[in-house]
XYZ file of C-alpha atoms in Angstrom:
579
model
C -13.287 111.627 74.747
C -10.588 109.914 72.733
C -11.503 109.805 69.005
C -10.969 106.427 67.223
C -9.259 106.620 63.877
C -11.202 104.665 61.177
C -9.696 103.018 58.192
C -12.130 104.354 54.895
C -11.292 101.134 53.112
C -13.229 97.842 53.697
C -11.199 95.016 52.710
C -12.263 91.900 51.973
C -11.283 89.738 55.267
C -9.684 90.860 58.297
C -7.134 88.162 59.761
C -6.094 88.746 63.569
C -2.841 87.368 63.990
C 0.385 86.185 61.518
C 1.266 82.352 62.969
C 0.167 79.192 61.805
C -2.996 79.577 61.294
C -3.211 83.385 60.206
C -0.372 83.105 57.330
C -2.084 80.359 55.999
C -4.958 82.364 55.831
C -3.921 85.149 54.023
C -2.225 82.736 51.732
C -5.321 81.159 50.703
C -7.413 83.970 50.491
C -5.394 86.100 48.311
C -4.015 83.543 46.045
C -7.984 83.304 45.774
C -8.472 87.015 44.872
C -9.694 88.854 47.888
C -8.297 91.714 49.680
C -6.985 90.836 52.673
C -5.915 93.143 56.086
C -3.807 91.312 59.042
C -2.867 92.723 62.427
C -0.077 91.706 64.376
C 0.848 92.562 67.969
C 4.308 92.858 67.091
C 6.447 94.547 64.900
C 7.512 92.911 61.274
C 10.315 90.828 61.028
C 14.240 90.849 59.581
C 15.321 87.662 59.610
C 18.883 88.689 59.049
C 18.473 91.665 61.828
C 16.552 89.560 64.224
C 17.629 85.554 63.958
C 21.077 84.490 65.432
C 21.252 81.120 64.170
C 24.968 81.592 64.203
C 25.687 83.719 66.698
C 28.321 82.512 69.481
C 27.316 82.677 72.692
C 30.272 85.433 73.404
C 29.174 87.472 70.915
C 25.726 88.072 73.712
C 26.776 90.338 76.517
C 24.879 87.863 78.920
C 25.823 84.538 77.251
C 22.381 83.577 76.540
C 21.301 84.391 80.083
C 19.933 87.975 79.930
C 20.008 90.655 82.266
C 20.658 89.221 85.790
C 19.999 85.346 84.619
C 17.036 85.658 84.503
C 16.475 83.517 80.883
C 18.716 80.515 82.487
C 16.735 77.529 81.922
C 14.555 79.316 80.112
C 13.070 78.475 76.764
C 13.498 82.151 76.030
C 17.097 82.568 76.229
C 18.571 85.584 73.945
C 19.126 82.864 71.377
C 15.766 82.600 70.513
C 14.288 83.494 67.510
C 12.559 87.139 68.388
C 10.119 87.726 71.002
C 8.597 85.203 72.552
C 8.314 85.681 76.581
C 6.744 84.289 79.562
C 6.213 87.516 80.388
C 5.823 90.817 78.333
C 5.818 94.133 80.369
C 2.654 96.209 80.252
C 1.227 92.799 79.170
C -0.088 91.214 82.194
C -2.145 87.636 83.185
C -3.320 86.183 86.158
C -4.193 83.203 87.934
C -7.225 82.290 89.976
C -6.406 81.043 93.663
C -5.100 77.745 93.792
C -3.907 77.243 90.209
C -1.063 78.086 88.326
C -0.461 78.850 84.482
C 2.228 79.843 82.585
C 0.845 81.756 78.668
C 3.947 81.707 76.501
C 3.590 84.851 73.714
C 5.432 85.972 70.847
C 4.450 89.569 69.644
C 6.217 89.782 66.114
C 5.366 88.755 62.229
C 4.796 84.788 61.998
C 4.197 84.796 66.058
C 5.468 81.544 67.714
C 6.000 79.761 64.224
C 9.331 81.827 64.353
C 11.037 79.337 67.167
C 8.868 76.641 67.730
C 9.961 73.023 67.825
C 8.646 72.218 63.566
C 7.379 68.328 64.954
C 4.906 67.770 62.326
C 2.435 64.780 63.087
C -1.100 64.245 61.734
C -4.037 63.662 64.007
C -5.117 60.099 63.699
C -8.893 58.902 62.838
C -8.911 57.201 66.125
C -8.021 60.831 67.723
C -10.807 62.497 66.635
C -13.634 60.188 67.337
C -11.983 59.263 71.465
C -15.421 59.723 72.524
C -16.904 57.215 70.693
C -14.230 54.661 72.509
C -14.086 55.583 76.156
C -17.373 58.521 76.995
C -14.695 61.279 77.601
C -15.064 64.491 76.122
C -16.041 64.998 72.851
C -15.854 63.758 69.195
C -14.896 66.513 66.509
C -17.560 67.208 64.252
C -15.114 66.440 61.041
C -13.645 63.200 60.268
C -9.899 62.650 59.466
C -10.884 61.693 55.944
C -12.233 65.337 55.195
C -9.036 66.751 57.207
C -6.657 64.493 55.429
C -6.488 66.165 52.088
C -5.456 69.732 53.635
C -2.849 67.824 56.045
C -1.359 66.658 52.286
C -1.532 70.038 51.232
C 0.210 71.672 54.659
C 2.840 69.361 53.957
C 3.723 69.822 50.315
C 3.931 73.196 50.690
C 5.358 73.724 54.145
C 8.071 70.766 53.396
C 8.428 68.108 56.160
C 10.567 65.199 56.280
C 9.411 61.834 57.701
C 8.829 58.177 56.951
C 6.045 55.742 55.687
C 5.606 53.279 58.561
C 1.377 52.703 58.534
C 1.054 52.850 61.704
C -2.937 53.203 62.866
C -2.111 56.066 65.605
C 0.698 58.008 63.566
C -0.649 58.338 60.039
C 1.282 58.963 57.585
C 1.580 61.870 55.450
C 3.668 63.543 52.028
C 7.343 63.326 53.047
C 10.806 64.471 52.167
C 13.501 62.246 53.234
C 14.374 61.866 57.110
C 17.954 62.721 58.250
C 20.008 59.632 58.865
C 20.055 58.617 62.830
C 22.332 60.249 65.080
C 25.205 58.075 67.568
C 22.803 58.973 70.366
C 19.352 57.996 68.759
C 21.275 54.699 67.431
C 21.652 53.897 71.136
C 17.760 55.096 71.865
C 16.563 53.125 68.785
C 18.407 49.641 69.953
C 16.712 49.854 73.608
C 13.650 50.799 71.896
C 13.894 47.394 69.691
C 14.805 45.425 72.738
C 11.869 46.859 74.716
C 9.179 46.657 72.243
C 8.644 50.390 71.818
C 7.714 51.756 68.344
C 10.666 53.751 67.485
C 10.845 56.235 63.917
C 12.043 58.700 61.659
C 10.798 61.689 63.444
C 8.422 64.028 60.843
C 9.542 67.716 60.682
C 8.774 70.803 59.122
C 12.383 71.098 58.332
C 13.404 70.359 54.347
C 16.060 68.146 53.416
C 15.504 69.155 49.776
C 14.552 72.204 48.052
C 11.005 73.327 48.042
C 9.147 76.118 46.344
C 12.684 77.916 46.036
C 13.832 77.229 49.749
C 17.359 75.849 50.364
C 17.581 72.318 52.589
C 18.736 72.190 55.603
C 22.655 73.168 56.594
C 22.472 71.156 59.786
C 23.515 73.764 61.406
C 21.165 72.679 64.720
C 19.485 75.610 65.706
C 16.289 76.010 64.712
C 15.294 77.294 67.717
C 17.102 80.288 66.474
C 15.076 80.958 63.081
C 16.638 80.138 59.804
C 17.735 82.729 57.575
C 18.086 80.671 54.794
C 14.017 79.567 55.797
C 14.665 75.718 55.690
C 12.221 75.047 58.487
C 8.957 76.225 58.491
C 7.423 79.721 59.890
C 4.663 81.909 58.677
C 6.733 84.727 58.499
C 8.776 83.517 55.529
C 6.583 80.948 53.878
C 3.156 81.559 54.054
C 3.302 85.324 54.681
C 5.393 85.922 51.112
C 3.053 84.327 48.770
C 0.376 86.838 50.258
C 2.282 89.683 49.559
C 3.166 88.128 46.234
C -0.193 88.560 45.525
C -0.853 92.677 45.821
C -3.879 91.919 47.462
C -2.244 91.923 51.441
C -1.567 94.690 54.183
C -0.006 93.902 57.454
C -0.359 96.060 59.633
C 2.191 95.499 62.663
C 1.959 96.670 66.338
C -1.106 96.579 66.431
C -2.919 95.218 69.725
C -6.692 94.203 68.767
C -9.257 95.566 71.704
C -12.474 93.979 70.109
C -14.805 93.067 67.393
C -17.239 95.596 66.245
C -20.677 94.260 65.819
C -23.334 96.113 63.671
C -27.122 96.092 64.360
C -27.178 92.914 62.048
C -25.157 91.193 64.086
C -22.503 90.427 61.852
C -18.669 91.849 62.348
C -18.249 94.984 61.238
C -14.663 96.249 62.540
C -11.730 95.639 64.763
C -10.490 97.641 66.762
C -7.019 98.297 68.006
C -4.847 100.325 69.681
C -1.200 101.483 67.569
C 1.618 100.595 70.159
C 3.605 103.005 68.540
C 1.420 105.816 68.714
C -1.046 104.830 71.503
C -4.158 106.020 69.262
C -6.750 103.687 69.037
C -8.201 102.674 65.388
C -9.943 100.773 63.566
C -10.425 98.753 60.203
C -13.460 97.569 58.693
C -13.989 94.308 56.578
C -16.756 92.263 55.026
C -14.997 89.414 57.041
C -12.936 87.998 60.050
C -10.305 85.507 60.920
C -9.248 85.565 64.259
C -5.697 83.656 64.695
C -4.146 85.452 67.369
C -3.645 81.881 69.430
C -6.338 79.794 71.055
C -5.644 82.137 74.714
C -5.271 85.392 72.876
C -8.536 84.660 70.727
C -10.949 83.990 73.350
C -9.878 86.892 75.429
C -10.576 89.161 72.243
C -14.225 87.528 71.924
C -14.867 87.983 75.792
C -14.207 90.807 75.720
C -16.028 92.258 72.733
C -19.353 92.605 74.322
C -22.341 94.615 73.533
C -26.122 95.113 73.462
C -26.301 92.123 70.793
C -23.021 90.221 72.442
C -23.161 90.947 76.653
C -21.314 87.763 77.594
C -18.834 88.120 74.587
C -19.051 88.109 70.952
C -20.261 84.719 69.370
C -20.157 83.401 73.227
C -24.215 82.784 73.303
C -23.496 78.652 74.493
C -21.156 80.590 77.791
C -18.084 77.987 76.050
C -16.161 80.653 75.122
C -12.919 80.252 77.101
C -14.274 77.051 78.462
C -12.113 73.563 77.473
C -8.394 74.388 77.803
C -5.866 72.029 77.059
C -2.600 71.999 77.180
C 0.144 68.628 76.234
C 0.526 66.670 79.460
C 4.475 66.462 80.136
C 6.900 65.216 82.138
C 10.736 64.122 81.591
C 13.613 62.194 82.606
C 17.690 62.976 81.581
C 19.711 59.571 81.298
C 23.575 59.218 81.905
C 25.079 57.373 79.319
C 29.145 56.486 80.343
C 29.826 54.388 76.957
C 29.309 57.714 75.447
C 32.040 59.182 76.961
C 34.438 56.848 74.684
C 32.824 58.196 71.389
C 35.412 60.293 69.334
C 33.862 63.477 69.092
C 32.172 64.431 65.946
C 29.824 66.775 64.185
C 26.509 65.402 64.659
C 24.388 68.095 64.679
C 22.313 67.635 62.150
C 18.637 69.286 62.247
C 17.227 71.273 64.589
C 15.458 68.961 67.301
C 15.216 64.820 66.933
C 15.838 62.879 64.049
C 13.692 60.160 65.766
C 11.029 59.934 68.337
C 8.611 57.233 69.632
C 4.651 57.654 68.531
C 2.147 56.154 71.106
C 2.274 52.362 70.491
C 0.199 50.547 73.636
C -2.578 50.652 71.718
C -3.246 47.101 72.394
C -2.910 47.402 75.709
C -5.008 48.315 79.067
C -3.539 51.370 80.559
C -4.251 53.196 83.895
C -5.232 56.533 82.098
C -7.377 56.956 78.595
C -5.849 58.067 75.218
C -1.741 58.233 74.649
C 1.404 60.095 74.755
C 4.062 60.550 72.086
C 8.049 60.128 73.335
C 10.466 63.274 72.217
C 14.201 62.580 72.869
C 17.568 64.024 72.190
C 21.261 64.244 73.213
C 24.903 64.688 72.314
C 27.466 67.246 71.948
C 26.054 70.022 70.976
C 27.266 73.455 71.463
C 27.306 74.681 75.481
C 25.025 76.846 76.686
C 24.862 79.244 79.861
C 23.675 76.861 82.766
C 24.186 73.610 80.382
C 26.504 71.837 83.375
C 24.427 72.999 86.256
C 23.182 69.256 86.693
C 26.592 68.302 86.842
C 28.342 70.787 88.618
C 24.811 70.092 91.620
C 26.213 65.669 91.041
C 29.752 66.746 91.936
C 31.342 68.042 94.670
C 34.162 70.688 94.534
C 35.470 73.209 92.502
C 38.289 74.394 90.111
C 40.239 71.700 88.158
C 38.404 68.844 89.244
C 34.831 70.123 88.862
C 36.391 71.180 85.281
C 36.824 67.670 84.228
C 33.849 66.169 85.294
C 32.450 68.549 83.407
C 34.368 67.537 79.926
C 34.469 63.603 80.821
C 30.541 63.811 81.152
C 30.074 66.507 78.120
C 27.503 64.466 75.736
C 26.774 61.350 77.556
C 23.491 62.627 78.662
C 20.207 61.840 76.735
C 16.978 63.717 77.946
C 13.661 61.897 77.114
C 10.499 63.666 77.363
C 6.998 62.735 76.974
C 3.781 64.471 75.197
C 0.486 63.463 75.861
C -3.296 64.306 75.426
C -5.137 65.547 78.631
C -8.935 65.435 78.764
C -10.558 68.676 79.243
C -11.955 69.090 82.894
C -14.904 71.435 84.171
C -11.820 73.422 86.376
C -9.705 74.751 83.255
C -10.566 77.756 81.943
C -9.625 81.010 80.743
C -11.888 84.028 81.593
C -11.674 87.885 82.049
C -9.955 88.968 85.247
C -12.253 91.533 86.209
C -9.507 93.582 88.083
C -6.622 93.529 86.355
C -6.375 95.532 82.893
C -3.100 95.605 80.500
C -1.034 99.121 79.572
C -3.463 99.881 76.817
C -6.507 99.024 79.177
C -7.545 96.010 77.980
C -8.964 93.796 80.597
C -6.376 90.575 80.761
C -7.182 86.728 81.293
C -7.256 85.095 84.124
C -6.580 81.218 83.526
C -7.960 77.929 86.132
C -6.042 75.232 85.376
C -6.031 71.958 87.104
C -4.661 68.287 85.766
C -6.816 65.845 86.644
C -6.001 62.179 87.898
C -5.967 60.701 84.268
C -3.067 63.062 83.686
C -0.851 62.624 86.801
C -1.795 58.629 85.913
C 0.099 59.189 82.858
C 2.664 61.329 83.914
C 3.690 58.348 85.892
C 3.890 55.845 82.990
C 6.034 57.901 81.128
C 8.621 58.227 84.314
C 8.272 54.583 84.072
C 8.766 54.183 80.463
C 11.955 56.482 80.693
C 13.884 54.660 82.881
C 13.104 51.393 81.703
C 13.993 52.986 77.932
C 17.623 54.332 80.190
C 18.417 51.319 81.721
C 17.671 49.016 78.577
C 20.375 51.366 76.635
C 23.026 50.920 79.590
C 22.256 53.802 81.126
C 21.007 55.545 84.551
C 18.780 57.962 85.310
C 20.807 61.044 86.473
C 19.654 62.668 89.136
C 16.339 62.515 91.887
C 13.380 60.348 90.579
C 10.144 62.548 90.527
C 8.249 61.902 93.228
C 5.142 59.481 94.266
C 2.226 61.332 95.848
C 1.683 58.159 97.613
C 4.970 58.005 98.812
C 6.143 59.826 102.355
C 7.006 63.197 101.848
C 8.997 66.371 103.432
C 7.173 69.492 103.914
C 8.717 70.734 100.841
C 7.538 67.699 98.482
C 4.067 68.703 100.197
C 4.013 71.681 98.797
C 5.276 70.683 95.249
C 2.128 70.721 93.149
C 3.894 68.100 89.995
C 3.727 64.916 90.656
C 5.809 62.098 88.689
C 7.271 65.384 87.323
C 4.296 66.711 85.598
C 4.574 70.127 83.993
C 3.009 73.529 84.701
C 0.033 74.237 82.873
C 1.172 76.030 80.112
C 4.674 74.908 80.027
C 4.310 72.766 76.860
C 2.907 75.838 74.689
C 0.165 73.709 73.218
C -2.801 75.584 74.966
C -6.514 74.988 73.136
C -9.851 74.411 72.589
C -11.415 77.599 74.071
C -13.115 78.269 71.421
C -13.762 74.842 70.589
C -16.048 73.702 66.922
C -19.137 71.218 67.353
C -22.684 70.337 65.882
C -24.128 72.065 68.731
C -24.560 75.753 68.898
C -25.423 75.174 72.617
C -22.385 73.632 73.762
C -19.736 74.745 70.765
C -18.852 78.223 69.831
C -18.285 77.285 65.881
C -19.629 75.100 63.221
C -17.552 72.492 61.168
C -15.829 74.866 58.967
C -14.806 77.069 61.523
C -17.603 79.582 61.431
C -19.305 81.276 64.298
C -22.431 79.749 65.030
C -23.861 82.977 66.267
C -21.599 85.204 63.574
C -21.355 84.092 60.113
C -19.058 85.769 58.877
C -16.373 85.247 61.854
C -14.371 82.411 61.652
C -11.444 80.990 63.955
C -8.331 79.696 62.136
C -5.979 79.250 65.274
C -5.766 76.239 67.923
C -8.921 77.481 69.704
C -11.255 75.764 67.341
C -10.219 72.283 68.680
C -12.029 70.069 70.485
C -9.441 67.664 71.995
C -6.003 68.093 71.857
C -4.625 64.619 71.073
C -0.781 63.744 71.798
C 0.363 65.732 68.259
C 2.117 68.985 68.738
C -0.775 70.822 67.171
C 0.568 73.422 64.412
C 0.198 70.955 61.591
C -3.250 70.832 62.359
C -4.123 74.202 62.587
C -2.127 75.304 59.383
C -4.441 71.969 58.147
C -7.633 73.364 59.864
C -7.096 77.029 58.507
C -5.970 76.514 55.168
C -9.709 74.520 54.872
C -11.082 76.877 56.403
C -10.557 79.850 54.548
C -10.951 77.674 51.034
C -14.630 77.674 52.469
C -14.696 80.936 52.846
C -13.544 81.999 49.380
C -16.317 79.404 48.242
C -18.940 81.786 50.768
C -17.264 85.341 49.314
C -17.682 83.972 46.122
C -21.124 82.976 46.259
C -22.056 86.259 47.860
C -22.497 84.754 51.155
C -20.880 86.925 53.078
């Protein structure tokens, strides 16, 4: 049998995981004065080695496309900032007959904080107390006035740009100054006005003035890229640092977690993981535990850290654990936009992502579905990419010179509008074990059940209806085939289409959680208010799977909120001898 390497230090905390929520964490808890250990999946990061912010696409071998095309379309192009996939090899998941889910990973220092989209928005009162207004799901056992003060401290630290517009649903929070307006979100903004649709300064993790030694923003555009000079926000060069500033922090990279060691007192004792490099399984030991590894990632390691004490997971005594999956309902529309054509091209690139968007504003309203969506939009000429005139060259027939100009008289007169909204958690969505199906190292993977329900394909329809009346209002048309009615008649291959009114694939919008959701309740919640394990003191969850609804607000403000309040509560417990 295999001996297990074990680490003879005990360090103070363990933290699984270096994104949002896990950088934060190790910020906080050194700058406090403990000893901290983190594993990461992935290897560490070089921004200069690894981002290509300002790479041209011929400088790629494939363009952007990878091997075979098979990253056209793709979020994951080879422009991407490093590793994240739809698929990692040796890394499998599955999904349960009959339902479909897509788990977007990043296995590298500062995870998915590396090249995701920096939209910053608060949670609003009303958000986390739905249940109280229409009996669906649950109310969060903190109020946004005990939140609110770590949201302020997120933001001065992070740096995010944004407006004061005291609005009830889209609170407001500390703010650099927004970038002005672009020619296409002039157009947006106008229709908006006309149409009575809330339309502001969008709020960004992406500084427009120096902050704690980071540069502003070039306006160079792509974000998606990383940033070299770190003017947007990731964990992996601004919350990461300070910890190592701090002597007190290891990282220990490539390192896949198996499970949480329990001791006979039933507290956490270890983790234990297997070197990628090396293939040798260790383990480290620590007084206590932060798991941050993403809401998905975090309730498989529970599940599957079972014992005498633990035998349907560790901490899972209420059976919740993997129960309550979210993810942002979405759907989206691209308008044609001719009066663009007789713009004289300019540099507008400005920041990565919009400079405005459209927070949810029926509030006063009766709508067919409950709670709200926010609107994301964005257009222009930005720089080509591989598969960026498939849309047109599909419109037009013919080839060669013709096809050619279409192609340059309809370059940045498109505007694509999508729409983010909050679905209610439903008894058939759920992430468990597969039973069958292990990964390279042989750690049993997740199998996911995901199904919208009718309040969700309700709203998924408003927002189709919102978009084109948003086009049309701004002289435009909607370009392309309308998504479909399930009422309407349909062909055998609409039958089989499983998105109706355009709705996206579970999974698609990378804001999956709740699965290890917080409550008053140690029967129907996993952990307390502060994050703790109800069954575990001295485990605590600092990533997305502590929510409890997951409201129309890309979610990464509020975990780096969630966690950084978290682990100031346990300092306070360390402190006091607690743990």
């Amino acid at each position: 049998m295999p001996q297990v390497a074990r680490s003879a230090k005990v360090y103070d905390v363990c933290i699984i995981g270096s994104g949002a929520g896990g950088g934060t964490a190790a910020k906080v808890l050194t700058e406090g004065g403990l000893n901290v250990v983190m594993l990461e999946a992935g290897p560490l990061l070089n921004p200069r080695k690894d981002y290509k912010e300002h790479v041209w696409p011929y400088a790629l071998p494939h363009r952007g496309a990878d091997i075979g095309g098979r990253a056209r379309h793709e979020l994951n192009g080879e422009f991407l900032a490093p590793n994240g996939f739809w698929e990692i090899e040796g890394e499998p998941y599955t999904s349960a007959p009959g339902s479909s889910f897509r788990w977007f990973r990043s296995r590298i220092e500062g995870g998915r904080t590396n090249h995701y989209g920096r939209i910053t928005l608060r949670m609003s009162p009303a958000d986390m107390t739905a249940r109280s207004r229409d009996g669906l799901g649950d109310d969060w056992p903190i109020t946004y006035d005990e939140l609110s003060p770590y949201y302020d401290k997120a933001e001065e630290f992070i740096g995010v740009f944004g407006s004061k517009e005291n609005l009830k649903y889209a609170p407001d929070g500390v703010f650099l100054p927004p970038p002005k307006p672009r020619c296409t979100e002039t157009l947006v903004k106008k229709a908006c006005d006309h149409l009575d649709i809330t339309c502001i300064p969008s709020r960004m993790a992406i500084l427009t003035k120096p902050v704690n030694g980071r540069a502003p923003c070039h306006y160079c555009a792509q974000c998606g890229r990383g940033c070299i000079s770190a003017s947007n926000f990731s964990s992996s060069q601004v919350m990461i640092p300070p910890a190592q500033a701090t002597g007190r922090f290891t990282l220990i990279p490539n390192a896949m977690c198996r499970e949480i060691v329990v001791g006979k007192d039933g507290k956490a004792q270890a983790a234990s993981y297997i070197d990628k490099t090396t293939g040798e399984e260790m383990r480290v030991s620590a007084k206590a535990f932060v798991l941050a590894a993403s809401a998905c990632e975090t309730a498989r390691l529970l599940l599957n850290s079972r014992s005498t004490l633990f035998p349907n997971g560790l901490a899972n005594s209420s059976g919740v654990v993997g129960r309550y999956l979210t993810d942002s309902v979405g759907s989206s529309v691209t308008g044609y936009f001719p009066q663009l054509a007789a713009v004289a091209p300019h540099n507008h690139d400005g920041s990565g992502g919009m400079h405005m968007y459209m927070p949810w504003w029926k509030t006063d309203r009766k709508n067919d579905f409950p709670r709200g969506y926010h609107i994301e939009f964005g257009g222009g000429r930005h720089m080509p990419s591989v598969g960026a005139f498939d849309g047109i060259c599909g419109h037009h027939e013919g080839y060669g010179a013709s096809l050619k100009q279409n192609c340059r008289s309809m370059y940045g007169t498109f505007i694509g509008f999508s729409g983010r909204g909050e679905m209610i958690p439903n008894p058939d969505t759920y992430c468990e074990i597969d039973p069958m199906v292990v990964d390279k190292w042989g750690i049993p993977v997740l199998r996911f059940h995901f199904a919208w329900s009718d309040h969700e394909i309700k709203m998924a329809k408003d927002m189709q209806e919102t978009f084109t009346a948003i086009v049309e209002a701004a002289g435009g048309t909607v370009f392309g085939s309308a998504k479909r009615d399930p009422e309407a008649p349909q062909n055998d291959e609409q039958m089989a289409s499983s998105r109706p009114y355009g709705i996206s694939e579970g999974g698609e919008i990378i804001h999956e959680l709740g699965t290890v959701r917080m409550g008053d309740d140690p029967k129907t919640s996993v952990l307390n208010k502060h994050c703790q394990a109800h069954d575990v003191k001295n485990l605590f969850v600092g990533d997305g799977a502590c929510f409890v609804s997951g409201p129309d607000k890309n979610p990464t403000l509020t975990i780096t909120a969630l966690s950084w309040r978290t682990s100031e509560y346990l300092l306070d417990q360390a402190k006091k001898g607690e743990i």
